[in-house]
Tab-separated table of C-alpha atoms in Angstrom:
chain	number	residue	atom	x	y	z
A	219	MET	CA	0.000	0.000	0.000
A	220	SER	CA	1.003	3.603	-0.593
A	221	VAL	CA	1.353	6.185	2.179
A	222	LYS	CA	2.440	9.807	1.986
A	223	VAL	CA	4.516	10.954	4.964
A	224	ARG	CA	5.072	14.638	5.774
A	225	TYR	CA	7.430	16.372	8.194
A	226	PHE	CA	6.860	19.939	9.315
A	227	ALA	CA	8.989	22.644	10.922
A	228	SER	CA	11.881	21.337	13.075
A	229	LEU	CA	11.040	17.750	12.120
A	230	GLY	CA	11.604	18.587	8.461
A	231	ASP	CA	15.030	19.924	9.453
A	232	LEU	CA	15.730	16.804	11.522
A	233	ILE	CA	14.755	14.338	8.786
A	234	GLY	CA	16.324	16.454	6.076
A	235	ARG	CA	13.259	16.480	3.807
A	236	SER	CA	9.631	17.541	3.983
A	237	GLU	CA	7.945	14.395	2.691
A	238	ASP	CA	8.264	10.762	1.677
A	239	GLN	CA	6.130	8.525	-0.483
A	240	MET	CA	6.241	5.019	1.026
A	241	ASP	CA	5.204	1.651	-0.324
A	242	ILE	CA	4.712	-0.631	2.620
A	243	GLU	CA	2.746	-3.798	3.383
A	244	GLY	CA	1.012	-5.280	6.402
A	245	HIS	CA	-0.581	-4.084	9.632
A	246	ILE	CA	1.233	-0.780	9.973
A	247	THR	CA	0.876	1.870	12.698
A	248	VAL	CA	1.962	5.476	12.717
A	249	ALA	CA	4.930	4.486	14.894
A	250	ASP	CA	5.955	1.901	12.260
A	251	ILE	CA	5.789	4.589	9.586
A	252	TRP	CA	8.161	6.794	11.565
A	253	ARG	CA	10.666	3.954	12.013
A	254	GLU	CA	10.532	2.883	8.366
A	255	ALA	CA	10.638	6.376	6.929
A	256	THR	CA	13.323	7.909	9.132
A	257	GLY	CA	15.707	4.966	9.438
A	258	GLU	CA	15.058	4.832	13.154
A	259	ILE	CA	15.956	8.430	13.999
A	260	PRO	CA	14.703	8.801	17.602
A	261	MET	CA	11.398	10.632	17.626
A	262	PRO	CA	11.742	13.937	19.508
A	263	PRO	CA	9.682	14.216	22.684
A	264	ARG	CA	6.323	16.016	22.214
A	265	THR	CA	6.125	15.102	18.521
A	266	LEU	CA	2.559	15.386	17.246
A	267	VAL	CA	0.961	13.154	14.640
A	268	ALA	CA	-1.845	13.612	12.138
A	269	VAL	CA	-3.436	11.038	9.853
A	270	ASN	CA	-5.359	12.523	6.954
A	271	GLN	CA	-5.069	15.938	8.596
A	272	GLU	CA	-6.682	14.826	11.869
A	273	TYR	CA	-4.712	14.549	15.094
A	274	ALA	CA	-3.899	10.891	15.798
A	275	ASP	CA	-1.658	8.827	18.060
A	276	LEU	CA	1.295	6.562	17.388
A	277	GLU	CA	-0.784	3.382	17.669
A	278	GLN	CA	-3.239	4.384	14.934
A	279	VAL	CA	-3.289	1.915	12.048
A	280	VAL	CA	-2.433	3.359	8.649
A	281	HIS	CA	-4.306	2.437	5.474
A	282	ASP	CA	-3.593	2.643	1.756
A	283	GLY	CA	-3.724	6.229	0.524
A	284	ASP	CA	-3.378	7.775	3.978
A	285	GLU	CA	-1.359	10.913	4.589
A	286	VAL	CA	0.660	10.736	7.816
A	287	ALA	CA	2.239	13.895	9.223
A	288	PHE	CA	4.758	14.427	12.029
A	289	PHE	CA	5.347	17.825	13.576
A	290	PRO	CA	6.468	19.598	16.761
A	291	PRO	CA	4.103	21.472	19.120
A	292	VAL	CA	2.265	24.195	17.240
A	293	THR	CA	3.233	27.831	17.752
A	294	GLY	CA	0.843	29.960	15.716
A	295	GLY	CA	-1.067	33.064	16.690
B	65	MET	CA	-21.047	32.703	7.661
B	66	PRO	CA	-17.723	32.175	9.473
B	67	LEU	CA	-14.650	33.093	7.493
B	68	VAL	CA	-11.141	31.609	7.680
B	69	ARG	CA	-8.332	33.049	5.624
B	70	ILE	CA	-4.645	32.202	5.335
B	71	VAL	CA	-2.682	35.110	3.855
B	72	GLU	CA	0.872	35.217	2.550
B	73	GLY	CA	1.589	38.948	2.501
B	74	PRO	CA	1.380	41.796	5.027
B	75	PHE	CA	-2.072	43.144	5.839
B	76	GLN	CA	-3.377	46.143	7.776
B	77	PRO	CA	-5.659	44.434	10.308
B	78	TRP	CA	-8.238	47.198	10.764
B	79	ALA	CA	-8.550	47.818	7.028
B	80	LEU	CA	-8.931	44.088	6.412
B	81	LEU	CA	-11.545	43.830	9.152
B	82	ALA	CA	-13.506	46.687	7.563
B	83	GLU	CA	-13.263	44.879	4.227
B	84	LEU	CA	-14.259	41.425	5.495
B	85	GLU	CA	-17.028	42.342	7.948
B	86	PRO	CA	-19.622	43.005	5.191
B	87	GLU	CA	-18.848	39.582	3.671
B	88	LEU	CA	-20.163	37.867	6.798
B	89	GLY	CA	-23.733	38.934	6.057
B	90	LEU	CA	-24.463	40.187	9.562
B	91	ARG	CA	-27.704	42.101	9.840
B	92	PRO	CA	-27.024	45.790	10.698
B	93	GLY	CA	-28.637	46.387	14.075
B	94	GLY	CA	-28.636	42.644	14.730
B	95	PHE	CA	-25.452	42.546	16.808
B	96	GLY	CA	-24.430	44.598	19.820
B	97	ALA	CA	-20.900	43.436	20.540
B	98	THR	CA	-17.753	42.755	18.558
B	99	ALA	CA	-14.543	41.491	20.161
B	100	VAL	CA	-11.371	41.560	18.096
B	101	PHE	CA	-7.833	40.391	18.724
B	102	THR	CA	-4.643	40.845	16.757
B	103	GLY	CA	-1.294	39.210	17.374
B	104	THR	CA	1.643	41.214	16.083
B	105	MET	CA	5.229	40.144	15.550
B	106	ARG	CA	7.421	41.553	18.301
B	107	ASP	CA	11.087	42.381	17.830
B	108	PHE	CA	11.861	40.486	21.040
B	109	ASN	CA	10.989	37.036	22.401
B	110	GLU	CA	12.218	35.116	25.429
B	111	GLY	CA	14.774	37.844	26.075
B	112	ASP	CA	16.336	37.840	22.588
B	113	GLY	CA	16.090	40.356	19.757
B	114	VAL	CA	14.212	38.911	16.792
B	115	THR	CA	14.812	40.405	13.350
B	116	ALA	CA	12.528	38.274	11.171
B	117	MET	CA	10.262	35.255	11.324
B	118	THR	CA	8.893	32.601	9.014
B	119	LEU	CA	5.539	30.951	9.665
B	120	GLU	CA	5.047	27.461	8.292
B	121	HIS	CA	1.634	25.800	8.167
B	122	TYR	CA	0.003	22.585	6.964
B	123	PRO	CA	-2.173	23.630	4.012
B	124	GLY	CA	-5.556	21.982	4.298
B	125	MET	CA	-5.213	20.778	7.885
B	126	THR	CA	-4.674	24.323	9.138
B	127	GLU	CA	-7.829	25.712	7.499
B	128	ARG	CA	-9.858	22.678	8.565
B	129	HIS	CA	-8.843	23.104	12.199
B	130	LEU	CA	-9.446	26.851	12.212
B	131	GLU	CA	-12.949	26.228	10.854
B	132	ARG	CA	-13.529	23.616	13.521
B	133	ILE	CA	-12.403	25.992	16.265
B	134	ILE	CA	-14.965	28.529	15.055
B	135	ASP	CA	-17.648	25.809	14.924
B	136	GLU	CA	-16.859	24.874	18.508
B	137	ALA	CA	-17.028	28.525	19.565
B	138	CYS	CA	-20.467	28.791	17.918
B	139	GLY	CA	-21.592	25.764	19.933
B	140	ARG	CA	-20.250	26.964	23.271
B	141	PHE	CA	-21.075	30.677	23.141
B	142	ASP	CA	-24.107	32.650	22.030
B	143	ILE	CA	-22.391	34.311	19.086
B	144	LEU	CA	-23.543	35.353	15.629
B	145	ASP	CA	-20.387	35.079	13.565
B	146	ALA	CA	-16.592	34.897	13.693
B	147	LEU	CA	-13.539	35.185	11.520
B	148	ILE	CA	-9.901	34.159	11.713
B	149	VAL	CA	-7.164	35.520	9.452
B	150	HIS	CA	-3.648	34.124	9.859
B	151	ARG	CA	-0.428	35.063	8.142
B	152	VAL	CA	2.079	32.515	6.797
B	153	GLY	CA	5.522	32.831	5.175
B	154	PRO	CA	8.152	35.465	5.999
B	155	ILE	CA	7.061	38.131	8.494
B	156	ALA	CA	8.786	41.289	9.746
B	157	PRO	CA	8.530	42.835	13.234
B	158	GLY	CA	5.474	45.040	13.611
B	159	GLU	CA	3.428	43.031	11.098
B	160	THR	CA	0.178	41.351	12.077
B	161	ILE	CA	0.314	37.559	12.474
B	162	VAL	CA	-3.286	36.801	13.410
B	163	LEU	CA	-6.654	38.559	13.469
B	164	THR	CA	-9.697	37.079	15.189
B	165	ALA	CA	-13.126	38.660	15.553
B	166	VAL	CA	-16.450	37.589	17.039
B	167	TRP	CA	-19.893	39.194	16.760
B	168	SER	CA	-22.709	38.643	19.266
B	169	ALA	CA	-25.822	40.279	20.690
B	170	HIS	CA	-24.258	40.867	24.126
B	171	ARG	CA	-20.666	41.561	25.130
B	172	ARG	CA	-19.960	38.598	27.392
B	173	ALA	CA	-20.266	36.031	24.614
B	174	ALA	CA	-18.083	38.063	22.242
B	175	PHE	CA	-15.335	38.498	24.843
B	176	GLU	CA	-15.336	34.864	25.887
B	177	ALA	CA	-15.610	33.381	22.411
B	178	ASN	CA	-12.834	35.581	21.063
B	179	ARG	CA	-10.499	34.501	23.816
B	180	PHE	CA	-11.511	30.882	23.199
B	181	LEU	CA	-10.642	31.235	19.507
B	182	MET	CA	-7.162	32.503	20.314
B	183	GLU	CA	-6.403	29.901	22.993
B	184	GLU	CA	-7.606	27.037	20.796
B	185	LEU	CA	-5.737	28.409	17.791
B	186	LYS	CA	-2.529	28.622	19.821
B	187	HIS	CA	-2.919	25.060	21.076
B	188	ARG	CA	-4.346	23.211	18.072
B	189	ALA	CA	-3.875	25.006	14.764
B	190	PRO	CA	-0.855	23.694	12.829
B	191	PHE	CA	1.433	26.713	12.504
B	192	TRP	CA	5.120	26.847	13.382
B	193	LYS	CA	7.288	29.903	13.903
B	194	LYS	CA	10.966	30.070	13.036
B	195	GLU	CA	12.749	33.142	14.364
B	196	ALA	CA	15.850	34.821	12.930
B	197	LEU	CA	17.774	36.284	15.866
B	198	ALA	CA	19.831	39.460	16.046
B	199	ASP	CA	23.053	37.400	16.357
B	200	GLY	CA	22.444	35.814	12.932
B	201	SER	CA	21.187	32.445	14.215
B	202	ALA	CA	17.714	30.970	13.694
B	203	ARG	CA	15.508	28.853	15.938
B	204	TRP	CA	12.144	27.168	15.833
B	205	VAL	CA	9.917	28.521	18.581
B	206	GLU	CA	9.334	25.541	20.850
B	207	GLN	CA	6.201	26.678	22.575
B	208	ASN	CA	3.862	29.621	22.835
B	209	THR	CA	3.700	32.031	25.713
B	210	PRO	CA	0.943	30.875	28.101
B	211	GLY	CA	-2.239	32.880	27.570
C	298	MET	CA	-0.288	57.885	25.691
C	299	PRO	CA	-3.843	56.795	26.473
C	300	LEU	CA	-6.533	58.440	24.408
C	301	VAL	CA	-10.144	59.221	25.332
C	302	ARG	CA	-12.498	60.703	22.800
C	303	ILE	CA	-16.192	61.649	22.941
C	304	VAL	CA	-17.660	61.887	19.437
C	305	GLU	CA	-20.983	63.319	18.309
C	306	GLY	CA	-21.358	61.834	14.841
C	307	PRO	CA	-21.241	58.320	13.364
C	308	PHE	CA	-17.820	56.727	12.969
C	309	GLN	CA	-16.551	53.580	11.246
C	310	PRO	CA	-14.789	51.830	14.135
C	311	TRP	CA	-12.053	50.016	12.188
C	312	ALA	CA	-11.184	53.085	10.130
C	313	LEU	CA	-11.040	55.207	13.282
C	314	LEU	CA	-8.865	52.628	15.017
C	315	ALA	CA	-6.464	52.650	12.050
C	316	GLU	CA	-6.414	56.444	12.254
C	317	LEU	CA	-5.918	56.705	16.023
C	318	GLU	CA	-3.434	53.858	16.597
C	319	PRO	CA	-0.434	55.824	15.208
C	320	GLU	CA	-1.294	58.724	17.544
C	321	LEU	CA	-0.564	56.554	20.562
C	322	GLY	CA	3.145	56.458	19.790
C	323	LEU	CA	3.503	52.697	20.221
C	324	ARG	CA	6.834	51.345	19.032
C	325	PRO	CA	6.341	49.050	15.992
C	326	GLY	CA	7.535	45.625	17.072
C	327	GLY	CA	7.128	46.639	20.699
C	328	PHE	CA	3.698	45.090	21.228
C	329	GLY	CA	2.461	41.586	20.492
C	330	ALA	CA	-1.236	41.739	21.357
C	331	THR	CA	-4.130	44.089	20.715
C	332	ALA	CA	-7.628	43.464	22.087
C	333	VAL	CA	-10.463	45.573	20.739
C	334	PHE	CA	-14.145	45.818	21.576
C	335	THR	CA	-16.985	47.664	19.908
C	336	GLY	CA	-20.509	48.096	21.189
C	337	THR	CA	-23.063	48.647	18.439
C	338	MET	CA	-26.623	49.901	18.688
C	339	ARG	CA	-29.038	47.008	18.266
C	340	ASP	CA	-32.512	47.393	16.828
C	341	PHE	CA	-33.884	45.383	19.768
C	342	ASN	CA	-33.496	45.566	23.557
C	343	GLU	CA	-35.308	43.778	26.361
C	344	GLY	CA	-37.685	42.261	23.826
C	345	ASP	CA	-38.735	45.515	22.173
C	346	GLY	CA	-37.896	46.957	18.772
C	347	VAL	CA	-35.754	50.085	19.086
C	348	THR	CA	-35.749	52.595	16.230
C	349	ALA	CA	-33.372	55.259	17.555
C	350	MET	CA	-31.439	56.225	20.642
C	351	THR	CA	-29.990	59.320	22.259
C	352	LEU	CA	-26.928	59.160	24.466
C	353	GLU	CA	-26.557	61.849	27.090
C	354	HIS	CA	-23.315	62.382	29.005
C	355	TYR	CA	-21.827	64.696	31.614
C	356	PRO	CA	-19.195	66.703	29.752
C	357	GLY	CA	-16.038	66.872	31.825
C	358	MET	CA	-16.983	64.210	34.347
C	359	THR	CA	-17.352	61.602	31.607
C	360	GLU	CA	-13.915	62.200	30.112
C	361	ARG	CA	-12.326	62.359	33.549
C	362	HIS	CA	-13.778	58.999	34.547
C	363	LEU	CA	-12.852	57.328	31.269
C	364	GLU	CA	-9.266	58.520	31.746
C	365	ARG	CA	-9.278	57.193	35.280
C	366	ILE	CA	-10.563	53.796	34.129
C	367	ILE	CA	-7.639	53.583	31.692
C	368	ASP	CA	-5.213	54.636	34.447
C	369	GLU	CA	-6.561	51.872	36.659
C	370	ALA	CA	-6.215	49.335	33.843
C	371	CYS	CA	-2.588	50.409	33.389
C	372	GLY	CA	-2.000	49.800	37.103
C	373	ARG	CA	-3.681	46.399	37.215
C	374	PHE	CA	-2.535	44.859	33.946
C	375	ASP	CA	0.792	44.745	32.122
C	376	ILE	CA	-0.354	46.824	29.164
C	377	LEU	CA	1.357	49.383	26.944
C	378	ASP	CA	-1.513	51.633	25.921
C	379	ALA	CA	-5.287	51.923	25.616
C	380	LEU	CA	-7.981	54.027	24.046
C	381	ILE	CA	-11.697	54.617	24.548
C	382	VAL	CA	-13.961	56.303	22.009
C	383	HIS	CA	-17.617	56.846	22.959
C	384	ARG	CA	-20.475	58.244	20.954
C	385	VAL	CA	-22.991	60.778	22.341
C	386	GLY	CA	-26.136	62.380	20.913
C	387	PRO	CA	-28.626	60.750	18.526
C	388	ILE	CA	-27.644	57.269	17.311
C	389	ALA	CA	-29.246	54.937	14.761
C	390	PRO	CA	-29.327	51.114	14.854
C	391	GLY	CA	-26.165	49.564	13.447
C	392	GLU	CA	-23.994	52.504	14.496
C	393	THR	CA	-21.058	52.073	16.852
C	394	ILE	CA	-21.571	53.341	20.411
C	395	VAL	CA	-18.217	52.521	21.965
C	396	LEU	CA	-14.755	51.428	20.877
C	397	THR	CA	-12.114	50.257	23.331
C	398	ALA	CA	-8.637	48.956	22.533
C	399	VAL	CA	-5.652	47.796	24.566
C	400	TRP	CA	-2.086	47.047	23.469
C	401	SER	CA	0.315	44.781	25.393
C	402	ALA	CA	3.336	42.521	24.930
C	403	HIS	CA	1.370	39.321	25.609
C	404	ARG	CA	-2.241	38.441	24.919
C	405	ARG	CA	-3.517	37.733	28.415
C	406	ALA	CA	-3.052	41.302	29.626
C	407	ALA	CA	-4.712	42.756	26.511
C	408	PHE	CA	-7.755	40.472	26.828
C	409	GLU	CA	-8.213	41.092	30.538
C	410	ALA	CA	-7.586	44.826	30.458
C	411	ASN	CA	-9.950	45.342	27.543
C	412	ARG	CA	-12.729	43.533	29.343
C	413	PHE	CA	-11.956	45.537	32.482
C	414	LEU	CA	-12.284	48.791	30.507
C	415	MET	CA	-15.716	47.818	29.242
C	416	GLU	CA	-17.051	46.595	32.587
C	417	GLU	CA	-15.827	49.685	34.403
C	418	LEU	CA	-17.139	51.969	31.667
C	419	LYS	CA	-20.562	50.324	31.897
C	420	HIS	CA	-20.655	50.698	35.666
C	421	ARG	CA	-19.002	54.064	36.282
C	422	ALA	CA	-18.858	56.322	33.242
C	423	PRO	CA	-21.690	58.873	33.189
C	424	PHE	CA	-23.634	58.069	30.034
C	425	TRP	CA	-27.384	57.547	29.754
C	426	LYS	CA	-29.335	55.951	26.932
C	427	LYS	CA	-32.820	56.966	25.910
C	428	GLU	CA	-34.503	54.608	23.462
C	429	ALA	CA	-37.206	55.443	20.929
C	430	LEU	CA	-39.381	52.344	20.569
C	431	ALA	CA	-41.158	50.992	17.514
C	432	ASP	CA	-44.552	51.881	19.059
C	433	GLY	CA	-43.622	55.583	19.148
C	434	SER	CA	-42.863	55.773	22.865
C	435	ALA	CA	-39.501	56.566	24.450
C	436	ARG	CA	-37.810	55.265	27.600
C	437	TRP	CA	-34.615	55.813	29.532
C	438	VAL	CA	-32.675	52.560	29.766
C	439	GLU	CA	-32.675	51.765	33.471
C	440	GLN	CA	-29.710	49.446	33.593
C	441	ASN	CA	-27.186	47.764	31.371
C	442	THR	CA	-27.223	44.121	30.414
C	443	PRO	CA	-24.910	42.233	32.805
C	444	GLY	CA	-21.531	41.579	31.201
D	13	MET	CA	-22.919	80.659	49.012
D	14	SER	CA	-23.486	79.772	45.399
D	15	VAL	CA	-23.973	76.176	44.176
D	16	LYS	CA	-24.687	74.882	40.704
D	17	VAL	CA	-27.059	71.907	40.598
D	18	ARG	CA	-27.365	69.634	37.564
D	19	TYR	CA	-29.878	66.921	36.680
D	20	PHE	CA	-29.159	64.317	34.034
D	21	ALA	CA	-31.227	61.902	31.968
D	22	SER	CA	-34.513	60.789	33.634
D	23	LEU	CA	-33.857	63.107	36.595
D	24	GLY	CA	-33.840	66.081	34.229
D	25	ASP	CA	-37.248	64.919	32.954
D	26	LEU	CA	-38.484	64.455	36.539
D	27	ILE	CA	-37.368	67.883	37.743
D	28	GLY	CA	-38.367	69.564	34.500
D	29	ARG	CA	-35.011	71.314	33.943
D	30	SER	CA	-31.371	70.381	33.577
D	31	GLU	CA	-29.812	72.766	36.088
D	32	ASP	CA	-30.307	75.253	38.896
D	33	GLN	CA	-28.126	77.995	40.297
D	34	MET	CA	-28.753	78.130	44.060
D	35	ASP	CA	-27.856	80.712	46.682
D	36	ILE	CA	-27.972	78.990	50.015
D	37	GLU	CA	-26.432	79.505	53.456
D	38	GLY	CA	-25.274	77.279	56.310
D	39	HIS	CA	-24.022	73.727	56.782
D	40	ILE	CA	-25.557	72.148	53.699
D	41	THR	CA	-25.343	68.559	52.513
D	42	VAL	CA	-26.085	67.064	49.108
D	43	ALA	CA	-29.399	65.791	50.512
D	44	ASP	CA	-30.276	69.361	51.588
D	45	ILE	CA	-29.506	70.590	48.074
D	46	TRP	CA	-31.930	68.053	46.585
D	47	ARG	CA	-34.728	69.101	48.989
D	48	GLU	CA	-34.187	72.814	48.438
D	49	ALA	CA	-33.791	72.625	44.677
D	50	THR	CA	-36.602	70.219	43.870
D	51	GLY	CA	-39.242	71.416	46.298
D	52	GLU	CA	-39.143	68.061	48.057
D	53	ILE	CA	-39.816	65.834	45.062
D	54	PRO	CA	-39.008	62.337	46.384
D	55	MET	CA	-35.574	61.244	45.212
D	56	PRO	CA	-35.892	58.155	42.991
D	57	PRO	CA	-34.261	55.011	44.345
D	58	ARG	CA	-30.746	54.368	43.005
D	59	THR	CA	-30.122	58.063	42.310
D	60	LEU	CA	-26.399	58.773	42.011
D	61	VAL	CA	-24.668	61.938	43.150
D	62	ALA	CA	-21.520	63.749	42.089
D	63	VAL	CA	-19.875	66.778	43.666
D	64	ASN	CA	-17.436	68.591	41.403
D	65	GLN	CA	-17.648	65.670	38.979
D	66	GLU	CA	-16.594	63.076	41.560
D	67	TYR	CA	-19.007	60.453	42.878
D	68	ALA	CA	-20.224	61.455	46.334
D	69	ASP	CA	-22.927	60.513	48.834
D	70	LEU	CA	-25.952	62.339	50.179
D	71	GLU	CA	-24.226	63.279	53.432
D	72	GLN	CA	-21.345	65.078	51.735
D	73	VAL	CA	-21.119	68.754	52.772
D	74	VAL	CA	-21.381	71.255	49.932
D	75	HIS	CA	-19.170	74.339	49.693
D	76	ASP	CA	-19.354	77.639	47.884
D	77	GLY	CA	-18.751	77.220	44.157
D	78	ASP	CA	-19.413	73.473	44.158
D	79	GLU	CA	-21.212	71.752	41.316
D	80	VAL	CA	-23.658	69.115	42.540
D	81	ALA	CA	-25.139	66.602	40.071
D	82	PHE	CA	-27.950	64.077	40.384
D	83	PHE	CA	-28.426	61.257	37.917
D	84	PRO	CA	-29.817	57.731	37.494
D	85	PRO	CA	-27.641	54.608	37.126
D	86	VAL	CA	-25.328	54.973	34.149
D	87	THR	CA	-26.026	53.044	30.949
D	88	GLY	CA	-23.208	53.758	28.525
D	89	GLY	CA	-21.182	51.392	26.401
């Protein structure tokens, strides 16, 4: 299955790119996506996760066509 | 009709508010209270001089969450309408970052809902600030000032 | 420099705010938060249709008490500046009655001080509203809506 | 001594004028001013008082040149 992975703000700097397109099979969680995509870079504390632009947690299961995003605490306003 | 707008260039907040207010379709004489907030880029933060800033967002998710924050405000408070305008991209000190406004019959709801919009926006809306400091370095802002 | 202004004719609140803000002498980049409130004449009050209103004040005492309310806000909250503009004389539905604004470094002080200005103004500043009702009668408003 | 008395809003309607110029002698309080000026019209409940544009109470002593004002609860904003 195909999953788009996005990294925002300081996480984009950490990973060195702003997105990945992954082809991956099986029962995959958000945490698995991070490990596969980043080559096991430790996830910074307080990292936030969104699946299809909704806040999610690391245990959420990812499906074909999903967009998974990782980002630090938000600082708008 | 609530209005959410992400803008990439500088805007004069009071002129923009005057321009957008008629788009909401409020009935003249139908509201008695309007509460407005603007956040402006300071040239200092956490004790350091800040010369410039860049605001990143998550196109799509950001708008969706701003709209949801307004929906929640409409559910919690007796308000008639609301708008949120938020800047993205490079920003200079003195420029407006965010504009929120709420219209209601009576002042309490406008005050409370407007503050709710800002607190929720600060905690939930996907925006990230990167500051350029006076010493030439840059840093991602790690968290907002408590409100 | 705080600013208090009593005005006799209609004003567009956002245009007036854009006009008055530079008069305050705020340093660009020196403030991060602005909270604004406007009160607008509704065409209904206490269940009745209201067609027009007249606002009486006590020239001299009114300005003095508005200035004092701002002084108190400056003492209680960490704010940089504030203004109050208040309409007097005949007013039509949809027209702005009052405009308050507060500038501060951080948002909490602006929100709280702006609300303080309005509550104190409603309770202490000598203004009196007389409403002309849809049935042709007139009445002095006996008390404000609780805030 | 000379005292200016002012009536605002519904109190102006009640008294039938917006001000009086009084010449009055002795130890005079705000309450005395009301009685003298209005011909003993009962003071409406919740009437507010100012002396020289500062809030005052009915027992406050009035001096030569003072401006005394009577008005109902304020309703601005």
